[in-house]
Amino acid sequence: MSKKLFIQTLGCAMNVRDSERMIAELTQKEGYELTNNEAEADLILINTCSVREKPVHKLFSEVGGFVKNKKEGAKIGVCGCTASHLGSEIFKKAPQVDFVLGARNVSKITQAIKTPKFISNDINHDESEFAFAEFRNSIYKSYINIMAGCDKKCAYCIVPHTRGDELSIPFEIIKNEVTKAVLSGAKEVFLLGQNVNNYGKRFSKEHRKMDFSDLLNELSLISGLKRIRFTSPHPLHMDDKFLETFTSNPVICKSMHMPLQSGSTQILKAMKRGYTKEWFLNRALKLRKMCSDVSISTDIIVAFPGESDEDFNETLEVMKELEFEQIFSFKYSKRPLTLAASMPNQIDELTASKRLKTLQDLYNSILDKISKKQDGKVFEVFFEELKENNQIAGRSDNNFLINVNGSEELLGCFKKVKINKTSRTTLYGEIQD
Ligand code: SAH
Ligand code: SF4
Ligand code: F3S
């Protein structure tokens, strides 16, 4: 009987891709088989996130649960961003953990499972050219890493301490990976990095000069590839060339993530974001003008140290002006190793909660307005996921989630859909003949 692997993934798309790689290495090189049941697993992996304090607490409660439920002799491995920055502290806090494997050390998973109390958490370990085995959760949509790490030092953010310095993956490797994914059925790829539009700044070996716009244009020529998405670009690097490429290349989906974080230039400066409110507005308004059907999503942090009511109001003003189609909003969370953790003017929890609620209420009213506006419109939808009640879900080019009545044979297909019902988060429609 084959050995069973249970894996839990917290955090962002990069972690999802890292988990796919660990599954690939373990199933293809070590004979494991995936299971959804931790109690029957021989190996339990948790791929952790450190970006806010909550998921770190979750790690230790989850490990406690695994210890209780696991079968005798089963191993527990802690991987990902929390493994990177806590390292051997994890063994001290949770002695039942068998190994600790940091975020940029995924290629060592086969070694980790065979070595007692293995630990590897070098945040600058270079695996940009490692030949990983292949496994993907979806055959229709593939995550493709284009870079590791991040060279920015945003004052609130732990990611540079968990994923190290920025390192771009050579073009030929990315191209091969996209081509392989397309040959196995993918029509859409999602390019991943913490600063994707800074692609090409540093490679581990000599590489021809290439920026993110060049990368997008070259990948868009791959035959059979219908859609390219990417996350996260940085507002600072949204130069005219990038906006023009984004607008003019039909393979690039018209959905842009523009992480604002704050609408106050003073707070942006304290956050070390490198741009002002005016620059952000200039880029977003230019994009809306160049590309009328673009949808823009953003990330916002409320209650960063020193954020006054006026600063917070500026964030609300930017939201009203730009009417983002999607917002991911967070209360500031104090993280170890970051500059902001030692800032004196931390904001109390009650104020933070109130601000988050105000922001989310405003967002909901914007979203209701945006959703209603889509009624009667026709979108080209790529169907990706079967739902209950004979529904199937897909995304428009500009990333609206759209459900229609339909079954399995629509998976992986593009169809024109006319919207006939809207809700805050989902549009519903009918396929047009
Ligand atoms: N590289 C991306 C962000 C990666 S982290 C970028 O620059 O936009 C994803 C999001 O988590 C961030 O955009 C930010 O909004 C949020 N975040 C990061 N650190 C945080 C912290 N300490 N507290 C609250 N939210 C945080
Ligand atoms: Fe964190 Fe800033 Fe890097 Fe994004 S750009 S990962 S927020 S340090
Ligand atoms: Fe992603 Fe969380 Fe790490 S957001 S980069 S898994 S800290």
Short mmCIF file of C-alpha atoms and ligand atoms in Angstrom, two decimals:
data_model
loop_
_atom_site.label_atom_id
_atom_site.label_comp_id
_atom_site.label_asym_id
_atom_site.label_seq_id
_atom_site.Cartn_x
_atom_site.Cartn_y
_atom_site.Cartn_z
CA MET A 1 0.00 0.00 0.00
CA SER A 2 1.29 3.44 -0.86
CA LYS A 3 2.15 5.99 1.81
CA LYS A 4 -0.39 8.77 2.31
CA LEU A 5 0.25 12.53 2.33
CA PHE A 6 -2.02 15.13 3.92
CA ILE A 7 -1.20 18.76 3.22
CA GLN A 8 -2.79 21.93 4.55
CA THR A 9 -2.01 25.21 2.83
CA LEU A 10 -2.39 28.62 4.46
CA GLY A 11 -1.49 31.99 2.94
CA CYS A 12 -1.19 33.28 -0.60
CA ALA A 13 -0.96 31.87 -4.13
CA MET A 14 2.82 31.44 -3.73
CA ASN A 15 2.17 28.98 -0.93
CA VAL A 16 -0.43 27.20 -3.05
CA ARG A 17 2.20 26.76 -5.76
CA ASP A 18 4.83 25.63 -3.22
CA SER A 19 2.37 23.03 -1.96
CA GLU A 20 1.82 21.79 -5.52
CA ARG A 21 5.57 21.39 -5.84
CA MET A 22 5.88 19.46 -2.59
CA ILE A 23 3.03 17.20 -3.66
CA ALA A 24 4.78 16.68 -7.01
CA GLU A 25 8.12 15.79 -5.42
CA LEU A 26 6.56 13.44 -2.87
CA THR A 27 4.12 11.64 -5.15
CA GLN A 28 6.47 11.23 -8.08
CA LYS A 29 9.81 10.68 -6.36
CA GLU A 30 8.78 9.10 -3.03
CA GLY A 31 5.62 7.16 -3.88
CA TYR A 32 3.16 9.12 -1.74
CA GLU A 33 -0.53 9.42 -2.53
CA LEU A 34 -2.67 12.42 -1.51
CA THR A 35 -5.36 12.07 1.14
CA ASN A 36 -7.92 14.50 2.58
CA ASN A 37 -7.97 12.60 5.84
CA GLU A 38 -5.19 13.52 8.27
CA ALA A 39 -5.95 10.45 10.42
CA GLU A 40 -4.84 8.05 7.66
CA ALA A 41 -1.77 10.07 6.60
CA ASP A 42 1.82 8.86 7.02
CA LEU A 43 3.04 12.40 6.45
CA ILE A 44 1.25 15.60 7.49
CA LEU A 45 2.46 18.90 6.07
CA ILE A 46 1.33 22.37 6.99
CA ASN A 47 2.42 25.13 4.64
CA THR A 48 2.31 28.25 6.77
CA CYS A 49 1.79 32.00 6.37
CA SER A 50 3.28 34.70 8.57
CA VAL A 51 1.90 37.86 7.04
CA ARG A 52 -0.37 38.58 9.99
CA GLU A 53 -0.29 37.27 13.56
CA LYS A 54 -3.47 35.17 13.29
CA PRO A 55 -2.20 32.52 10.86
CA VAL A 56 0.86 32.00 13.08
CA HIS A 57 -1.40 31.17 16.05
CA LYS A 58 -3.34 28.92 13.73
CA LEU A 59 -0.17 26.96 12.97
CA PHE A 60 0.30 25.88 16.58
CA SER A 61 -3.36 25.04 17.15
CA GLU A 62 -3.39 23.02 13.93
CA VAL A 63 -0.22 21.12 14.92
CA GLY A 64 -1.90 20.34 18.27
CA GLY A 65 -4.85 18.87 16.33
CA PHE A 66 -2.57 16.80 14.08
CA VAL A 67 -0.73 15.36 17.09
CA LYS A 68 -4.07 14.25 18.57
CA ASN A 69 -5.50 12.75 15.38
CA LYS A 70 -2.52 11.34 13.55
CA LYS A 71 -1.83 7.68 13.17
CA GLU A 72 1.08 6.23 15.11
CA GLY A 73 4.44 6.90 13.49
CA ALA A 74 3.09 9.57 11.13
CA LYS A 75 5.44 12.49 10.61
CA ILE A 76 4.58 16.19 10.84
CA GLY A 77 6.43 18.80 8.77
CA VAL A 78 6.07 22.58 9.14
CA CYS A 79 6.80 24.36 5.86
CA GLY A 80 6.46 27.84 4.41
CA CYS A 81 6.83 31.39 5.66
CA THR A 82 6.50 30.77 9.41
CA ALA A 83 9.02 27.95 9.11
CA SER A 84 11.38 30.47 7.50
CA HIS A 85 11.35 33.03 10.27
CA LEU A 86 10.70 30.92 13.39
CA GLY A 87 13.07 28.10 12.37
CA SER A 88 14.11 25.90 15.29
CA GLU A 89 11.79 27.76 17.67
CA ILE A 90 9.05 25.60 16.14
CA PHE A 91 10.69 22.45 17.58
CA LYS A 92 10.78 24.12 21.01
CA LYS A 93 7.12 25.16 20.91
CA ALA A 94 5.91 21.95 19.28
CA PRO A 95 8.38 19.09 19.99
CA GLN A 96 6.23 16.63 18.02
CA VAL A 97 7.15 18.39 14.79
CA ASP A 98 9.57 16.23 12.76
CA PHE A 99 10.99 18.81 10.36
CA VAL A 100 10.98 22.50 9.49
CA LEU A 101 11.27 23.58 5.87
CA GLY A 102 11.35 27.30 5.03
CA ALA A 103 9.59 28.92 2.06
CA ARG A 104 12.52 28.94 -0.37
CA ASN A 105 13.61 25.42 0.51
CA VAL A 106 10.79 23.48 -1.13
CA SER A 107 13.19 21.45 -3.29
CA LYS A 108 14.58 19.83 -0.10
CA ILE A 109 11.28 18.18 0.84
CA THR A 110 12.47 14.70 -0.17
CA GLN A 111 15.53 15.12 2.05
CA ALA A 112 13.46 16.57 4.92
CA ILE A 113 11.21 13.53 5.24
CA LYS A 114 14.20 11.21 5.64
CA THR A 115 16.29 13.21 8.11
CA PRO A 116 15.36 13.32 11.82
CA LYS A 117 14.68 16.88 13.04
CA PHE A 118 15.67 18.26 9.64
CA ILE A 119 15.69 22.03 9.41
CA SER A 120 16.39 24.21 6.40
CA ASN A 121 15.30 27.83 6.42
CA ASP A 122 17.87 29.80 4.43
CA ILE A 123 15.69 32.61 3.02
CA ASN A 124 18.05 33.15 0.09
CA HIS A 125 18.39 29.53 -0.97
CA ASP A 126 18.40 29.60 -4.79
CA GLU A 127 16.03 27.07 -6.33
CA SER A 128 15.21 29.21 -9.37
CA GLU A 129 16.56 26.51 -11.70
CA PHE A 130 15.61 23.37 -9.77
CA ALA A 131 13.85 20.77 -11.91
CA PHE A 132 10.71 20.15 -9.86
CA ALA A 133 8.39 17.27 -10.63
CA GLU A 134 4.96 18.39 -11.95
CA PHE A 135 1.66 18.47 -10.13
CA ARG A 136 -1.19 20.98 -10.52
CA ASN A 137 -4.48 21.33 -8.63
CA SER A 138 -6.25 22.46 -11.79
CA ILE A 139 -5.64 21.43 -15.37
CA TYR A 140 -7.32 24.57 -16.71
CA LYS A 141 -5.46 27.25 -14.81
CA SER A 142 -1.78 27.07 -13.82
CA TYR A 143 0.20 29.05 -11.31
CA ILE A 144 3.66 29.94 -12.66
CA ASN A 145 6.38 31.42 -10.43
CA ILE A 146 8.30 34.16 -12.16
CA MET A 147 10.34 35.37 -9.22
CA ALA A 148 11.18 34.60 -5.61
CA GLY A 149 11.53 37.00 -2.69
CA CYS A 150 11.11 40.76 -2.46
CA ASP A 151 13.61 43.63 -2.39
CA LYS A 152 11.18 46.14 -0.93
CA LYS A 153 11.22 46.73 2.77
CA CYS A 154 7.67 47.88 3.48
CA ALA A 155 7.69 48.80 7.15
CA TYR A 156 4.83 46.48 8.14
CA CYS A 157 5.77 43.44 6.08
CA ILE A 158 7.50 40.24 7.13
CA VAL A 159 7.66 38.70 3.63
CA PRO A 160 11.25 39.86 2.83
CA HIS A 161 12.27 38.03 6.03
CA THR A 162 10.54 34.83 4.99
CA ARG A 163 11.20 34.76 1.25
CA GLY A 164 14.48 36.67 1.04
CA ASP A 165 15.83 38.87 -1.72
CA GLU A 166 14.20 39.23 -5.10
CA LEU A 167 15.40 36.77 -7.73
CA SER A 168 13.85 36.47 -11.19
CA ILE A 169 13.45 33.07 -12.79
CA PRO A 170 15.13 32.78 -16.21
CA PHE A 171 12.79 33.37 -19.16
CA GLU A 172 13.44 29.98 -20.79
CA ILE A 173 12.38 28.15 -17.62
CA ILE A 174 9.16 30.20 -17.37
CA LYS A 175 8.43 29.70 -21.06
CA ASN A 176 8.95 25.92 -20.77
CA GLU A 177 6.71 25.75 -17.75
CA VAL A 178 3.92 27.72 -19.45
CA THR A 179 4.25 25.63 -22.62
CA LYS A 180 4.07 22.40 -20.61
CA ALA A 181 0.99 23.64 -18.73
CA VAL A 182 -0.72 24.61 -22.00
CA LEU A 183 0.08 21.23 -23.54
CA SER A 184 -1.58 19.54 -20.55
CA GLY A 185 -4.76 21.58 -21.00
CA ALA A 186 -4.24 24.97 -19.33
CA LYS A 187 -5.73 27.93 -21.14
CA GLU A 188 -4.94 30.43 -18.43
CA VAL A 189 -1.76 31.06 -16.48
CA PHE A 190 -1.34 33.09 -13.33
CA LEU A 191 2.16 34.56 -13.02
CA LEU A 192 3.31 34.83 -9.41
CA GLY A 193 5.75 37.05 -7.55
CA GLN A 194 5.75 39.69 -4.80
CA ASN A 195 6.70 42.43 -7.25
CA VAL A 196 6.02 41.00 -10.68
CA ASN A 197 6.47 44.25 -12.57
CA ASN A 198 10.02 44.47 -11.27
CA TYR A 199 10.80 41.24 -13.18
CA GLY A 200 14.29 41.07 -14.65
CA LYS A 201 16.11 43.12 -12.05
CA ARG A 202 18.26 40.22 -10.83
CA PHE A 203 18.87 36.70 -12.12
CA SER A 204 21.20 34.14 -10.56
CA LYS A 205 23.17 33.79 -13.82
CA GLU A 206 23.77 35.98 -16.83
CA HIS A 207 20.49 36.69 -18.63
CA ARG A 208 19.44 38.86 -21.54
CA LYS A 209 17.88 42.18 -20.54
CA MET A 210 14.19 41.71 -20.08
CA ASP A 211 11.48 43.49 -18.10
CA PHE A 212 7.96 42.42 -17.12
CA SER A 213 6.34 43.96 -20.21
CA ASP A 214 8.77 42.00 -22.43
CA LEU A 215 7.99 38.83 -20.47
CA LEU A 216 4.23 39.33 -20.88
CA ASN A 217 4.54 39.99 -24.60
CA GLU A 218 6.73 36.95 -25.21
CA LEU A 219 4.56 34.58 -23.16
CA SER A 220 1.43 35.82 -24.92
CA LEU A 221 2.79 34.33 -28.17
CA ILE A 222 2.65 30.77 -26.82
CA SER A 223 0.19 28.94 -29.00
CA GLY A 224 -2.96 27.76 -27.18
CA LEU A 225 -2.53 30.17 -24.26
CA LYS A 226 -5.70 32.28 -24.02
CA ARG A 227 -5.30 34.27 -20.82
CA ILE A 228 -2.50 35.64 -18.69
CA ARG A 229 -3.11 36.96 -15.18
CA PHE A 230 -0.49 38.03 -12.65
CA THR A 231 -0.10 39.06 -9.03
CA SER A 232 1.20 41.22 -7.37
CA PRO A 233 2.43 44.16 -9.36
CA HIS A 234 3.72 47.16 -7.37
CA PRO A 235 2.20 50.61 -8.02
CA LEU A 236 5.70 52.15 -7.96
CA HIS A 237 6.74 50.19 -11.07
CA MET A 238 3.60 50.92 -13.10
CA ASP A 239 5.34 52.93 -15.78
CA ASP A 240 3.74 53.91 -19.10
CA LYS A 241 5.32 50.98 -20.95
CA PHE A 242 3.74 48.55 -18.51
CA LEU A 243 0.30 50.19 -18.73
CA GLU A 244 0.49 50.22 -22.53
CA THR A 245 1.48 46.55 -22.71
CA PHE A 246 -1.28 45.66 -20.27
CA THR A 247 -3.88 47.56 -22.28
CA SER A 248 -2.86 46.59 -25.79
CA ASN A 249 -2.09 42.87 -25.49
CA PRO A 250 -5.37 40.92 -25.81
CA VAL A 251 -4.02 37.82 -24.04
CA ILE A 252 -3.47 39.80 -20.84
CA CYS A 253 -6.62 39.79 -18.73
CA LYS A 254 -7.98 43.22 -17.97
CA SER A 255 -7.83 42.84 -14.25
CA MET A 256 -5.14 44.75 -12.38
CA HIS A 257 -4.18 44.40 -8.74
CA MET A 258 -2.98 47.77 -7.44
CA PRO A 259 -2.16 47.42 -3.75
CA LEU A 260 -2.83 50.90 -2.33
CA GLN A 261 -2.26 50.06 1.39
CA SER A 262 -3.11 53.66 2.40
CA GLY A 263 -4.49 56.76 0.73
CA SER A 264 -2.39 59.10 2.85
CA THR A 265 0.97 60.13 1.44
CA GLN A 266 2.28 60.58 4.96
CA ILE A 267 1.36 57.03 5.94
CA LEU A 268 2.66 55.68 2.61
CA LYS A 269 5.96 57.34 3.46
CA ALA A 270 6.03 55.79 6.93
CA MET A 271 5.16 52.44 5.32
CA LYS A 272 8.10 52.93 2.90
CA ARG A 273 5.91 52.18 -0.10
CA GLY A 274 7.88 54.47 -2.41
CA TYR A 275 4.88 56.26 -4.00
CA THR A 276 2.50 59.06 -3.06
CA LYS A 277 -1.29 59.23 -3.11
CA GLU A 278 -0.98 61.43 -6.23
CA TRP A 279 1.18 58.89 -8.09
CA PHE A 280 -1.24 56.11 -7.26
CA LEU A 281 -4.25 58.16 -8.42
CA ASN A 282 -2.41 59.21 -11.57
CA ARG A 283 -1.62 55.58 -12.49
CA ALA A 284 -5.07 54.22 -11.67
CA LEU A 285 -6.92 57.02 -13.48
CA LYS A 286 -4.65 56.67 -16.49
CA LEU A 287 -5.32 52.94 -16.54
CA ARG A 288 -9.10 53.47 -16.32
CA LYS A 289 -8.84 55.93 -19.23
CA MET A 290 -6.65 53.69 -21.39
CA CYS A 291 -8.66 50.56 -20.71
CA SER A 292 -12.34 51.24 -20.11
CA ASP A 293 -13.28 47.68 -19.11
CA VAL A 294 -10.42 47.17 -16.63
CA SER A 295 -11.27 46.08 -13.12
CA ILE A 296 -8.92 47.14 -10.37
CA SER A 297 -8.45 45.31 -7.09
CA THR A 298 -6.48 46.53 -4.12
CA ASP A 299 -5.12 45.75 -0.65
CA ILE A 300 -5.63 48.20 2.20
CA ILE A 301 -4.22 48.18 5.72
CA VAL A 302 -6.06 50.21 8.35
CA ALA A 303 -4.56 51.49 11.61
CA PHE A 304 -0.91 51.43 10.60
CA PRO A 305 1.07 53.11 13.47
CA GLY A 306 0.42 56.85 13.49
CA GLU A 307 -2.63 56.72 11.18
CA SER A 308 -4.85 59.66 12.18
CA ASP A 309 -8.55 60.07 11.39
CA GLU A 310 -7.51 62.43 8.58
CA ASP A 311 -5.12 59.84 7.13
CA PHE A 312 -7.83 57.21 7.25
CA ASN A 313 -10.29 59.60 5.58
CA GLU A 314 -7.84 60.01 2.73
CA THR A 315 -7.97 56.25 2.17
CA LEU A 316 -11.77 56.46 2.03
CA GLU A 317 -11.53 59.37 -0.43
CA VAL A 318 -9.26 57.35 -2.77
CA MET A 319 -11.73 54.47 -2.56
CA LYS A 320 -14.61 56.76 -3.50
CA GLU A 321 -12.68 58.24 -6.38
CA LEU A 322 -11.44 54.96 -7.88
CA GLU A 323 -14.29 52.61 -6.97
CA PHE A 324 -12.13 49.48 -6.86
CA GLU A 325 -13.92 46.37 -8.10
CA GLN A 326 -12.35 44.30 -5.30
CA ILE A 327 -10.73 45.15 -1.99
CA PHE A 328 -8.77 43.00 0.43
CA SER A 329 -8.68 44.91 3.71
CA PHE A 330 -6.76 44.15 6.86
CA LYS A 331 -6.19 45.57 10.32
CA TYR A 332 -2.51 46.33 10.75
CA SER A 333 -0.83 43.41 12.50
CA LYS A 334 2.45 43.88 14.32
CA ARG A 335 5.06 41.54 12.87
CA PRO A 336 8.48 40.60 14.23
CA LEU A 337 11.59 41.78 12.34
CA THR A 338 9.69 44.71 10.78
CA LEU A 339 10.37 48.42 11.17
CA ALA A 340 6.78 49.25 12.10
CA ALA A 341 6.80 46.85 15.06
CA SER A 342 8.93 49.28 17.06
CA MET A 343 7.09 52.44 15.99
CA PRO A 344 5.83 54.22 19.10
CA ASN A 345 2.39 55.31 17.90
CA GLN A 346 0.59 51.95 17.59
CA ILE A 347 -3.20 52.25 17.17
CA ASP A 348 -5.57 50.63 19.68
CA GLU A 349 -7.66 47.62 18.71
CA LEU A 350 -11.03 49.37 19.04
CA THR A 351 -10.07 52.17 16.63
CA ALA A 352 -8.62 49.62 14.21
CA SER A 353 -11.83 47.56 14.26
CA LYS A 354 -14.02 50.65 13.76
CA ARG A 355 -11.92 51.79 10.80
CA LEU A 356 -12.01 48.37 9.20
CA LYS A 357 -15.81 48.30 9.54
CA THR A 358 -16.19 51.81 8.07
CA LEU A 359 -13.98 50.83 5.15
CA GLN A 360 -15.78 47.56 4.52
CA ASP A 361 -19.20 49.27 4.67
CA LEU A 362 -18.06 51.77 2.07
CA TYR A 363 -16.63 48.96 -0.07
CA ASN A 364 -19.89 47.02 0.12
CA SER A 365 -21.88 50.03 -1.09
CA ILE A 366 -19.42 50.52 -3.98
CA LEU A 367 -19.59 46.83 -4.80
CA ASP A 368 -23.41 46.80 -4.86
CA LYS A 369 -23.33 49.67 -7.34
CA ILE A 370 -20.70 47.97 -9.53
CA SER A 371 -22.54 44.62 -9.51
CA LYS A 372 -25.87 46.20 -10.51
CA LYS A 373 -24.14 47.95 -13.42
CA GLN A 374 -23.19 44.56 -14.90
CA ASP A 375 -26.83 43.49 -15.37
CA GLY A 376 -27.54 42.86 -19.06
CA LYS A 377 -23.86 42.93 -20.09
CA VAL A 378 -22.25 40.09 -22.03
CA PHE A 379 -18.93 38.60 -20.88
CA GLU A 380 -16.62 35.95 -22.26
CA VAL A 381 -16.42 33.45 -19.39
CA PHE A 382 -13.81 30.77 -18.81
CA PHE A 383 -15.46 27.99 -16.79
CA GLU A 384 -13.31 26.52 -14.05
CA GLU A 385 -15.34 25.13 -11.20
CA LEU A 386 -18.40 22.93 -10.68
CA LYS A 387 -20.81 24.20 -8.04
CA GLU A 388 -23.81 22.68 -6.26
CA ASN A 389 -27.31 22.77 -7.78
CA ASN A 390 -26.13 22.24 -11.37
CA GLN A 391 -24.24 25.50 -11.42
CA ILE A 392 -20.85 26.10 -12.92
CA ALA A 393 -18.59 29.05 -12.15
CA GLY A 394 -16.07 30.93 -14.21
CA ARG A 395 -14.41 34.30 -14.56
CA SER A 396 -14.76 37.07 -17.07
CA ASP A 397 -11.60 38.49 -18.58
CA ASN A 398 -11.81 41.32 -16.04
CA ASN A 399 -12.22 38.82 -13.21
CA PHE A 400 -15.90 38.97 -12.30
CA LEU A 401 -17.10 35.69 -10.81
CA ILE A 402 -19.98 34.44 -12.98
CA ASN A 403 -22.27 31.45 -12.40
CA VAL A 404 -24.55 29.79 -14.94
CA ASN A 405 -26.65 26.62 -15.01
CA GLY A 406 -24.51 23.97 -16.59
CA SER A 407 -22.53 20.81 -16.09
CA GLU A 408 -19.10 19.27 -16.33
CA GLU A 409 -18.72 19.52 -20.10
CA LEU A 410 -18.38 23.30 -19.75
CA LEU A 411 -15.21 22.97 -17.62
CA GLY A 412 -12.26 24.44 -19.49
CA CYS A 413 -14.53 26.12 -22.10
CA PHE A 414 -15.01 29.75 -23.03
CA LYS A 415 -18.60 30.92 -23.56
CA LYS A 416 -20.38 34.23 -23.96
CA VAL A 417 -22.68 34.84 -21.01
CA LYS A 418 -25.39 37.47 -20.61
CA ILE A 419 -25.87 38.62 -17.02
CA ASN A 420 -29.45 38.43 -15.77
CA LYS A 421 -29.05 38.55 -11.98
CA THR A 422 -26.47 40.15 -9.70
CA SER A 423 -25.42 39.86 -6.09
CA ARG A 424 -22.63 41.57 -4.20
CA THR A 425 -20.00 38.95 -4.96
CA THR A 426 -21.37 36.90 -7.85
CA LEU A 427 -23.00 37.60 -11.19
CA TYR A 428 -25.45 35.11 -12.69
CA GLY A 429 -26.28 34.70 -16.34
CA GLU A 430 -27.21 32.62 -19.32
CA ILE A 431 -24.98 31.22 -22.03
CA GLN A 432 -25.63 32.87 -25.39
CA ASP A 433 -25.77 30.64 -28.43
N1 SAH B 1 3.76 42.00 -2.44
C1 SAH B 1 2.43 42.39 -2.25
C2 SAH B 1 1.82 42.01 -0.93
C3 SAH B 1 2.04 40.73 -0.30
S1 SAH B 1 1.34 40.54 1.30
C4 SAH B 1 2.35 43.90 -2.34
O1 SAH B 1 3.31 44.61 -2.21
O2 SAH B 1 1.24 44.36 -2.49
C5 SAH B 1 -0.39 40.72 0.95
C6 SAH B 1 -1.06 41.85 1.67
O3 SAH B 1 -1.05 41.61 3.06
C7 SAH B 1 -0.37 43.20 1.54
O4 SAH B 1 -0.67 43.85 0.36
C8 SAH B 1 -0.88 43.95 2.75
O5 SAH B 1 -2.07 44.65 2.46
C9 SAH B 1 -1.16 42.84 3.74
N2 SAH B 1 -0.20 42.87 4.85
C10 SAH B 1 1.12 42.66 4.79
N3 SAH B 1 1.68 42.80 6.00
C11 SAH B 1 0.67 43.13 6.85
C12 SAH B 1 0.62 43.43 8.24
N4 SAH B 1 1.71 43.45 9.01
N5 SAH B 1 -0.60 43.72 8.77
C13 SAH B 1 -1.71 43.71 8.01
N6 SAH B 1 -1.71 43.45 6.71
C14 SAH B 1 -0.52 43.16 6.11
FE1 SF4 B 2 5.79 43.00 1.52
FE2 SF4 B 2 6.14 45.34 0.42
FE3 SF4 B 2 7.44 43.25 -0.54
FE4 SF4 B 2 4.83 43.45 -0.90
S1 SF4 B 2 6.37 44.84 -1.72
S2 SF4 B 2 5.96 41.64 -0.22
S3 SF4 B 2 4.14 44.42 0.97
S4 SF4 B 2 7.74 44.17 1.46
FE1 F3S B 3 2.35 34.49 1.16
FE2 F3S B 3 1.86 34.56 3.75
FE3 F3S B 3 4.27 34.03 2.91
S1 F3S B 3 1.03 35.91 2.23
S2 F3S B 3 4.48 35.13 0.99
S3 F3S B 3 2.45 32.79 2.57
S4 F3S B 3 3.77 35.27 4.64
#
